[in-house]
Amino acid sequence: MSGRSDEPVTGDGGPEHGHGHGQEQEQGQGYEQGRRPTHTLGLLYPPAGRDHRYTGMQLAFIGGVAEAATEHGYDLLLSPSYTESEPSFQRILAERRVDGLIVMEIRRDDDRVEHLAKVGFPFVTIGRNRKAEETGWVDMDFAGLAGSCVQHLVDLGHSRIAFVNRSEQLFESGYGFAHLGLEGYTDAMTQLGLTPHAYLCDDDTASGEAVMERILRDEPATTSVVTMNEAALTGLYRGLTRHGRAVPRDFSVVGVAAGRWAERVTPQLTAAEIPAEEMSRVAVELILERLASPGSPPRHVLLKPLISLRASTGPCRPVPGSEPEPDFPDFPDIPNFPGSDF
């Protein structure tokens, strides 16, 4: 189940304020004129895994978009383009190989999005950049989910909560998922009067084990972690085992992850699932709406799945020696009377 916010844009970039969207409408309508439909949709989706390979989650999105497109009578063309300067991106536009594009792995400042909006090529995004009000998109509320994970742990008595994010490369490139998750975690911790401790982590088991080593070295009293890095889950668990921490007896883990990742570890991960199939379906619906009504305001669909309670979180059990010594009252000295035992 998920909460869904679906609304047309308002604000500075919207139809009631400024001219950005109006220009996009005019360019889009101009681009559409005289075109013969290809009955093909394009998916701009650069690999995010090691060695420029697609991750399991990315493959789930590719399959979801392909299935949804087929149901509407469209073929799918996949391009790994990460920037507007790549030949694949340029060929798609110059040769008009597709009727519209779905853009993924959105960065906060994404030149692909900027270029498509400038030339008026029909597109929507899975994810959003800094100018989200000007384009149609479907996304998850990663900030809200990270905050909910923190609150779940606090409700169980945890106060020393670390955050395991995606890789440094993705974060430094402006990857929206990584920044929104960090913002949600940091805001929640600050509002609750707790000290945030965030870590970047590559998407693999060895990196997960290494980052857990760092967490426990930096703050041995840490009793829980929120993670947005599903590919590092097995490593996080291994790192805890190596330090003699049992999940969830000694340490709780919660995060955002695909169901197959959450159920692969033991004990199974308490997590909000990324609804790849639903997001893919909505993205296809949005681009088809854009093609049918190029002058209509862009729609936004924000999903916030519920956290599925599994077996990886439990009541806080403080690390021995991590709690302050209790303050005992000072008693007056007992006088030494003759014949007493004192």
PDB file of C-alpha atoms in Angstrom, residues 87-325:
ATOM      1  CA  PRO A  87      25.749  10.320 -28.970  1.00  0.00           C
ATOM      2  CA  SER A  88      22.832   8.073 -28.038  1.00  0.00           C
ATOM      3  CA  PHE A  89      20.918  11.023 -26.595  1.00  0.00           C
ATOM      4  CA  GLN A  90      21.658  13.188 -29.614  1.00  0.00           C
ATOM      5  CA  ARG A  91      20.588  10.498 -32.103  1.00  0.00           C
ATOM      6  CA  ILE A  92      17.265   9.926 -30.385  1.00  0.00           C
ATOM      7  CA  LEU A  93      16.372  13.597 -30.716  1.00  0.00           C
ATOM      8  CA  ALA A  94      17.894  14.299 -34.128  1.00  0.00           C
ATOM      9  CA  GLU A  95      16.355  11.250 -35.777  1.00  0.00           C
ATOM     10  CA  ARG A  96      13.109  11.393 -33.785  1.00  0.00           C
ATOM     11  CA  ARG A  97      13.337   7.735 -32.982  1.00  0.00           C
ATOM     12  CA  VAL A  98      10.705   7.911 -30.244  1.00  0.00           C
ATOM     13  CA  ASP A  99       7.467   9.775 -29.586  1.00  0.00           C
ATOM     14  CA  GLY A 100       8.383  10.651 -26.012  1.00  0.00           C
ATOM     15  CA  LEU A 101      10.994   9.987 -23.336  1.00  0.00           C
ATOM     16  CA  ILE A 102      11.034   8.763 -19.750  1.00  0.00           C
ATOM     17  CA  VAL A 103      14.176  10.011 -18.003  1.00  0.00           C
ATOM     18  CA  MET A 104      15.652   8.252 -14.966  1.00  0.00           C
ATOM     19  CA  GLU A 105      18.588   8.556 -12.544  1.00  0.00           C
ATOM     20  CA  ILE A 106      17.701  12.222 -12.211  1.00  0.00           C
ATOM     21  CA  ARG A 107      20.325  14.573 -10.814  1.00  0.00           C
ATOM     22  CA  ARG A 108      19.477  17.802  -9.043  1.00  0.00           C
ATOM     23  CA  ASP A 109      20.970  19.729 -11.940  1.00  0.00           C
ATOM     24  CA  ASP A 110      20.330  17.457 -14.908  1.00  0.00           C
ATOM     25  CA  ASP A 111      21.378  18.723 -18.339  1.00  0.00           C
ATOM     26  CA  ARG A 112      19.247  16.071 -20.080  1.00  0.00           C
ATOM     27  CA  VAL A 113      16.113  17.495 -18.487  1.00  0.00           C
ATOM     28  CA  GLU A 114      17.201  21.056 -19.227  1.00  0.00           C
ATOM     29  CA  HIS A 115      17.855  20.253 -22.894  1.00  0.00           C
ATOM     30  CA  LEU A 116      14.602  18.358 -23.424  1.00  0.00           C
ATOM     31  CA  ALA A 117      12.616  21.214 -21.898  1.00  0.00           C
ATOM     32  CA  LYS A 118      14.483  23.754 -24.030  1.00  0.00           C
ATOM     33  CA  VAL A 119      13.802  22.012 -27.342  1.00  0.00           C
ATOM     34  CA  GLY A 120      10.281  20.997 -26.359  1.00  0.00           C
ATOM     35  CA  PHE A 121      10.751  17.245 -26.701  1.00  0.00           C
ATOM     36  CA  PRO A 122       7.947  15.397 -24.854  1.00  0.00           C
ATOM     37  CA  PHE A 123       9.274  13.787 -21.680  1.00  0.00           C
ATOM     38  CA  VAL A 124       8.542  12.931 -18.054  1.00  0.00           C
ATOM     39  CA  THR A 125      10.874  11.793 -15.301  1.00  0.00           C
ATOM     40  CA  ILE A 126      11.043   9.117 -12.639  1.00  0.00           C
ATOM     41  CA  GLY A 127      12.614  11.257  -9.946  1.00  0.00           C
ATOM     42  CA  ARG A 128      12.860  15.057  -9.922  1.00  0.00           C
ATOM     43  CA  ASN A 129      15.446  17.784 -10.246  1.00  0.00           C
ATOM     44  CA  ARG A 130      15.624  21.262  -8.728  1.00  0.00           C
ATOM     45  CA  LYS A 131      13.031  22.554 -11.216  1.00  0.00           C
ATOM     46  CA  ALA A 132      10.514  19.834 -10.437  1.00  0.00           C
ATOM     47  CA  GLU A 133       7.561  22.187 -10.736  1.00  0.00           C
ATOM     48  CA  GLU A 134       8.193  22.612 -14.468  1.00  0.00           C
ATOM     49  CA  THR A 135       8.063  18.970 -15.545  1.00  0.00           C
ATOM     50  CA  GLY A 136       5.844  15.938 -15.126  1.00  0.00           C
ATOM     51  CA  TRP A 137       7.230  13.273 -12.803  1.00  0.00           C
ATOM     52  CA  VAL A 138       6.605  10.330 -10.509  1.00  0.00           C
ATOM     53  CA  ASP A 139       8.809   9.894  -7.463  1.00  0.00           C
ATOM     54  CA  MET A 140       9.027   8.461  -3.975  1.00  0.00           C
ATOM     55  CA  ASP A 141       9.039  10.640  -0.892  1.00  0.00           C
ATOM     56  CA  PHE A 142      12.545   9.585   0.091  1.00  0.00           C
ATOM     57  CA  ALA A 143      12.927  12.416   2.595  1.00  0.00           C
ATOM     58  CA  GLY A 144       9.667  11.510   4.298  1.00  0.00           C
ATOM     59  CA  LEU A 145      10.532   7.812   4.319  1.00  0.00           C
ATOM     60  CA  ALA A 146      13.948   8.418   5.886  1.00  0.00           C
ATOM     61  CA  GLY A 147      12.273  10.512   8.565  1.00  0.00           C
ATOM     62  CA  SER A 148       9.706   7.777   9.201  1.00  0.00           C
ATOM     63  CA  CYS A 149      12.509   5.238   9.617  1.00  0.00           C
ATOM     64  CA  VAL A 150      14.157   7.462  12.228  1.00  0.00           C
ATOM     65  CA  GLN A 151      10.865   7.876  14.073  1.00  0.00           C
ATOM     66  CA  HIS A 152      10.290   4.109  14.054  1.00  0.00           C
ATOM     67  CA  LEU A 153      13.650   3.573  15.745  1.00  0.00           C
ATOM     68  CA  VAL A 154      13.082   6.361  18.254  1.00  0.00           C
ATOM     69  CA  ASP A 155       9.734   4.807  19.177  1.00  0.00           C
ATOM     70  CA  LEU A 156      11.695   1.654  20.043  1.00  0.00           C
ATOM     71  CA  GLY A 157      13.976   3.635  22.355  1.00  0.00           C
ATOM     72  CA  HIS A 158      16.946   4.169  20.033  1.00  0.00           C
ATOM     73  CA  SER A 159      18.790   7.490  20.092  1.00  0.00           C
ATOM     74  CA  ARG A 160      22.141   6.639  18.501  1.00  0.00           C
ATOM     75  CA  ILE A 161      21.076   6.144  14.896  1.00  0.00           C
ATOM     76  CA  ALA A 162      23.454   6.131  11.910  1.00  0.00           C
ATOM     77  CA  PHE A 163      22.544   6.602   8.244  1.00  0.00           C
ATOM     78  CA  VAL A 164      24.011   4.575   5.355  1.00  0.00           C
ATOM     79  CA  ASN A 165      23.562   6.333   2.018  1.00  0.00           C
ATOM     80  CA  ARG A 166      24.514   5.502  -1.566  1.00  0.00           C
ATOM     81  CA  SER A 167      28.006   5.853  -3.040  1.00  0.00           C
ATOM     82  CA  GLU A 168      30.156   8.983  -2.980  1.00  0.00           C
ATOM     83  CA  GLN A 169      30.134   9.035  -6.788  1.00  0.00           C
ATOM     84  CA  LEU A 170      26.334   9.106  -6.965  1.00  0.00           C
ATOM     85  CA  PHE A 171      26.045  11.633  -4.146  1.00  0.00           C
ATOM     86  CA  GLU A 172      28.624  14.011  -5.614  1.00  0.00           C
ATOM     87  CA  SER A 173      26.934  13.821  -9.013  1.00  0.00           C
ATOM     88  CA  GLY A 174      23.763  15.210  -7.439  1.00  0.00           C
ATOM     89  CA  TYR A 175      21.740  11.985  -7.430  1.00  0.00           C
ATOM     90  CA  GLY A 176      18.316  13.026  -6.103  1.00  0.00           C
ATOM     91  CA  PHE A 177      17.579   9.830  -4.145  1.00  0.00           C
ATOM     92  CA  ALA A 178      20.775  10.196  -2.102  1.00  0.00           C
ATOM     93  CA  HIS A 179      20.282  13.873  -1.287  1.00  0.00           C
ATOM     94  CA  LEU A 180      16.604  13.595  -0.383  1.00  0.00           C
ATOM     95  CA  GLY A 181      17.237  10.614   1.877  1.00  0.00           C
ATOM     96  CA  LEU A 182      20.030  12.438   3.702  1.00  0.00           C
ATOM     97  CA  GLU A 183      17.876  15.545   4.131  1.00  0.00           C
ATOM     98  CA  GLY A 184      15.012  13.521   5.584  1.00  0.00           C
ATOM     99  CA  TYR A 185      17.278  11.670   8.011  1.00  0.00           C
ATOM    100  CA  THR A 186      19.140  14.799   9.120  1.00  0.00           C
ATOM    101  CA  ASP A 187      15.965  16.844   9.586  1.00  0.00           C
ATOM    102  CA  ALA A 188      14.305  14.104  11.637  1.00  0.00           C
ATOM    103  CA  MET A 189      17.344  13.623  13.865  1.00  0.00           C
ATOM    104  CA  THR A 190      17.737  17.361  14.422  1.00  0.00           C
ATOM    105  CA  GLN A 191      14.062  17.865  15.234  1.00  0.00           C
ATOM    106  CA  LEU A 192      14.258  15.060  17.794  1.00  0.00           C
ATOM    107  CA  GLY A 193      17.346  16.564  19.408  1.00  0.00           C
ATOM    108  CA  LEU A 194      19.616  13.735  18.240  1.00  0.00           C
ATOM    109  CA  THR A 195      23.037  13.878  16.602  1.00  0.00           C
ATOM    110  CA  PRO A 196      23.122  12.677  12.965  1.00  0.00           C
ATOM    111  CA  HIS A 197      25.946  10.446  11.725  1.00  0.00           C
ATOM    112  CA  ALA A 198      25.742   9.851   7.957  1.00  0.00           C
ATOM    113  CA  TYR A 199      27.967   7.652   5.799  1.00  0.00           C
ATOM    114  CA  LEU A 200      28.393   7.146   2.056  1.00  0.00           C
ATOM    115  CA  CYS A 201      28.712   3.554   0.893  1.00  0.00           C
ATOM    116  CA  ASP A 202      29.321   1.834  -2.441  1.00  0.00           C
ATOM    117  CA  ASP A 203      26.654  -0.557  -3.665  1.00  0.00           C
ATOM    118  CA  ASP A 204      28.196  -3.891  -2.708  1.00  0.00           C
ATOM    119  CA  THR A 205      28.650  -6.296   0.190  1.00  0.00           C
ATOM    120  CA  ALA A 206      32.287  -5.467   0.946  1.00  0.00           C
ATOM    121  CA  SER A 207      31.500  -1.755   1.197  1.00  0.00           C
ATOM    122  CA  GLY A 208      28.582  -2.457   3.521  1.00  0.00           C
ATOM    123  CA  GLU A 209      30.834  -4.426   5.847  1.00  0.00           C
ATOM    124  CA  ALA A 210      33.475  -1.683   5.743  1.00  0.00           C
ATOM    125  CA  VAL A 211      31.018   1.106   6.511  1.00  0.00           C
ATOM    126  CA  MET A 212      29.638  -0.794   9.507  1.00  0.00           C
ATOM    127  CA  GLU A 213      33.214  -1.077  10.759  1.00  0.00           C
ATOM    128  CA  ARG A 214      33.504   2.714  10.508  1.00  0.00           C
ATOM    129  CA  ILE A 215      30.171   3.305  12.232  1.00  0.00           C
ATOM    130  CA  LEU A 216      31.079   1.188  15.243  1.00  0.00           C
ATOM    131  CA  ARG A 217      34.594   2.621  15.379  1.00  0.00           C
ATOM    132  CA  ASP A 218      33.356   6.221  15.265  1.00  0.00           C
ATOM    133  CA  GLU A 219      30.555   5.663  17.787  1.00  0.00           C
ATOM    134  CA  PRO A 220      30.652   2.263  19.528  1.00  0.00           C
ATOM    135  CA  ALA A 221      27.387   3.060  21.323  1.00  0.00           C
ATOM    136  CA  THR A 222      25.416   3.104  18.042  1.00  0.00           C
ATOM    137  CA  THR A 223      22.421   0.762  18.316  1.00  0.00           C
ATOM    138  CA  SER A 224      20.647   1.223  14.978  1.00  0.00           C
ATOM    139  CA  VAL A 225      20.977   2.284  11.364  1.00  0.00           C
ATOM    140  CA  VAL A 226      18.740   3.656   8.611  1.00  0.00           C
ATOM    141  CA  THR A 227      19.889   2.630   5.144  1.00  0.00           C
ATOM    142  CA  MET A 228      19.035   3.645   1.597  1.00  0.00           C
ATOM    143  CA  ASN A 229      21.606   1.230   0.179  1.00  0.00           C
ATOM    144  CA  GLU A 230      19.944  -2.129  -0.375  1.00  0.00           C
ATOM    145  CA  ALA A 231      22.909  -3.599  -2.255  1.00  0.00           C
ATOM    146  CA  ALA A 232      25.087  -3.155   0.852  1.00  0.00           C
ATOM    147  CA  LEU A 233      22.622  -4.845   3.223  1.00  0.00           C
ATOM    148  CA  THR A 234      24.383  -8.194   3.409  1.00  0.00           C
ATOM    149  CA  GLY A 235      27.622  -6.395   4.226  1.00  0.00           C
ATOM    150  CA  LEU A 236      25.990  -4.376   7.006  1.00  0.00           C
ATOM    151  CA  TYR A 237      24.743  -7.586   8.591  1.00  0.00           C
ATOM    152  CA  ARG A 238      28.164  -9.232   8.240  1.00  0.00           C
ATOM    153  CA  GLY A 239      29.832  -6.264   9.884  1.00  0.00           C
ATOM    154  CA  LEU A 240      27.481  -6.494  12.835  1.00  0.00           C
ATOM    155  CA  THR A 241      28.067 -10.233  13.186  1.00  0.00           C
ATOM    156  CA  ARG A 242      31.824  -9.704  13.165  1.00  0.00           C
ATOM    157  CA  HIS A 243      31.435  -7.297  16.084  1.00  0.00           C
ATOM    158  CA  GLY A 244      29.199  -9.672  18.009  1.00  0.00           C
ATOM    159  CA  ARG A 245      26.053  -7.603  17.485  1.00  0.00           C
ATOM    160  CA  ALA A 246      22.913  -9.653  16.858  1.00  0.00           C
ATOM    161  CA  VAL A 247      20.000  -8.225  14.847  1.00  0.00           C
ATOM    162  CA  PRO A 248      17.618  -7.148  16.336  1.00  0.00           C
ATOM    163  CA  ARG A 249      18.652  -8.076  19.903  1.00  0.00           C
ATOM    164  CA  ASP A 250      21.673  -5.748  19.980  1.00  0.00           C
ATOM    165  CA  PHE A 251      21.224  -3.662  16.849  1.00  0.00           C
ATOM    166  CA  SER A 252      18.252  -2.594  14.690  1.00  0.00           C
ATOM    167  CA  VAL A 253      18.323  -2.029  10.930  1.00  0.00           C
ATOM    168  CA  VAL A 254      15.587  -0.314   8.888  1.00  0.00           C
ATOM    169  CA  GLY A 255      15.512   1.298   5.474  1.00  0.00           C
ATOM    170  CA  VAL A 256      14.160   1.646   1.957  1.00  0.00           C
ATOM    171  CA  ALA A 257      14.683  -1.429  -0.202  1.00  0.00           C
ATOM    172  CA  ALA A 258      13.121  -3.663  -2.803  1.00  0.00           C
ATOM    173  CA  GLY A 259      11.223  -6.575  -1.316  1.00  0.00           C
ATOM    174  CA  ARG A 260      13.628  -9.147  -2.737  1.00  0.00           C
ATOM    175  CA  TRP A 261      16.555  -7.464  -0.965  1.00  0.00           C
ATOM    176  CA  ALA A 262      14.641  -7.019   2.282  1.00  0.00           C
ATOM    177  CA  GLU A 263      13.656 -10.695   2.346  1.00  0.00           C
ATOM    178  CA  ARG A 264      17.081 -12.000   1.335  1.00  0.00           C
ATOM    179  CA  VAL A 265      18.827 -11.083   4.588  1.00  0.00           C
ATOM    180  CA  THR A 266      18.296 -12.857   7.914  1.00  0.00           C
ATOM    181  CA  PRO A 267      16.480 -11.594   9.867  1.00  0.00           C
ATOM    182  CA  GLN A 268      14.383 -10.010   7.145  1.00  0.00           C
ATOM    183  CA  LEU A 269      14.609  -6.230   6.877  1.00  0.00           C
ATOM    184  CA  THR A 270      11.944  -3.892   8.173  1.00  0.00           C
ATOM    185  CA  ALA A 271      11.658  -1.517   5.222  1.00  0.00           C
ATOM    186  CA  ALA A 272       9.599   0.635   2.898  1.00  0.00           C
ATOM    187  CA  GLU A 273       9.593  -1.065  -0.487  1.00  0.00           C
ATOM    188  CA  ILE A 274      10.438   0.777  -3.703  1.00  0.00           C
ATOM    189  CA  PRO A 275       7.370   0.141  -5.905  1.00  0.00           C
ATOM    190  CA  ALA A 276       9.217  -0.199  -9.215  1.00  0.00           C
ATOM    191  CA  GLU A 277       6.249  -1.665 -11.074  1.00  0.00           C
ATOM    192  CA  GLU A 278       3.832   1.053  -9.949  1.00  0.00           C
ATOM    193  CA  MET A 279       6.281   3.870 -10.647  1.00  0.00           C
ATOM    194  CA  SER A 280       7.002   2.458 -14.102  1.00  0.00           C
ATOM    195  CA  ARG A 281       3.306   2.191 -14.905  1.00  0.00           C
ATOM    196  CA  VAL A 282       2.608   5.744 -13.733  1.00  0.00           C
ATOM    197  CA  ALA A 283       5.537   7.107 -15.771  1.00  0.00           C
ATOM    198  CA  VAL A 284       4.165   5.518 -18.941  1.00  0.00           C
ATOM    199  CA  GLU A 285       0.718   6.940 -18.191  1.00  0.00           C
ATOM    200  CA  LEU A 286       2.206  10.413 -17.681  1.00  0.00           C
ATOM    201  CA  ILE A 287       4.143  10.449 -20.951  1.00  0.00           C
ATOM    202  CA  LEU A 288       1.105   9.204 -22.889  1.00  0.00           C
ATOM    203  CA  GLU A 289      -0.938  12.006 -21.329  1.00  0.00           C
ATOM    204  CA  ARG A 290       1.779  14.440 -22.388  1.00  0.00           C
ATOM    205  CA  LEU A 291       1.615  13.146 -25.955  1.00  0.00           C
ATOM    206  CA  ALA A 292      -2.177  13.340 -26.043  1.00  0.00           C
ATOM    207  CA  SER A 293      -2.349  16.818 -24.459  1.00  0.00           C
ATOM    208  CA  PRO A 294       0.989  18.613 -24.908  1.00  0.00           C
ATOM    209  CA  GLY A 295      -0.450  21.894 -23.642  1.00  0.00           C
ATOM    210  CA  SER A 296      -1.776  20.563 -20.335  1.00  0.00           C
ATOM    211  CA  PRO A 297      -0.046  21.361 -17.015  1.00  0.00           C
ATOM    212  CA  PRO A 298       2.510  18.763 -15.896  1.00  0.00           C
ATOM    213  CA  ARG A 299       1.318  16.248 -13.324  1.00  0.00           C
ATOM    214  CA  HIS A 300       3.246  15.147 -10.254  1.00  0.00           C
ATOM    215  CA  VAL A 301       2.775  11.803  -8.511  1.00  0.00           C
ATOM    216  CA  LEU A 302       4.515  11.377  -5.146  1.00  0.00           C
ATOM    217  CA  LEU A 303       4.451   7.921  -3.545  1.00  0.00           C
ATOM    218  CA  LYS A 304       5.121   7.161   0.121  1.00  0.00           C
ATOM    219  CA  PRO A 305       4.898   3.418   0.749  1.00  0.00           C
ATOM    220  CA  LEU A 306       4.241   2.142   4.243  1.00  0.00           C
ATOM    221  CA  ILE A 307       7.077   0.600   6.227  1.00  0.00           C
ATOM    222  CA  SER A 308       6.656  -3.191   6.294  1.00  0.00           C
ATOM    223  CA  LEU A 309       7.474  -4.469   9.771  1.00  0.00           C
ATOM    224  CA  ARG A 310       9.606  -7.584   9.485  1.00  0.00           C
ATOM    225  CA  ALA A 311      12.212  -8.840  11.935  1.00  0.00           C
ATOM    226  CA  SER A 312      15.219  -6.490  11.893  1.00  0.00           C
ATOM    227  CA  THR A 313      14.126  -3.906  14.466  1.00  0.00           C
ATOM    228  CA  GLY A 314      13.490  -4.219  18.184  1.00  0.00           C
ATOM    229  CA  PRO A 315      13.688  -2.356  21.491  1.00  0.00           C
ATOM    230  CA  CYS A 316      16.929  -0.544  22.165  1.00  0.00           C
ATOM    231  CA  ARG A 317      19.461  -2.472  24.210  1.00  0.00           C
ATOM    232  CA  PRO A 318      22.210  -0.020  25.174  1.00  0.00           C
ATOM    233  CA  VAL A 319      25.795  -1.097  24.613  1.00  0.00           C
ATOM    234  CA  PRO A 320      27.397  -1.991  27.975  1.00  0.00           C
ATOM    235  CA  GLY A 321      29.404   0.941  29.269  1.00  0.00           C
ATOM    236  CA  SER A 322      27.770   3.421  26.885  1.00  0.00           C
ATOM    237  CA  GLU A 323      25.310   4.857  29.388  1.00  0.00           C
ATOM    238  CA  PRO A 324      26.446   7.503  31.899  1.00  0.00           C
ATOM    239  CA  GLU A 325      27.044   6.358  35.458  1.00  0.00           C
TER     240      GLU A 325
END
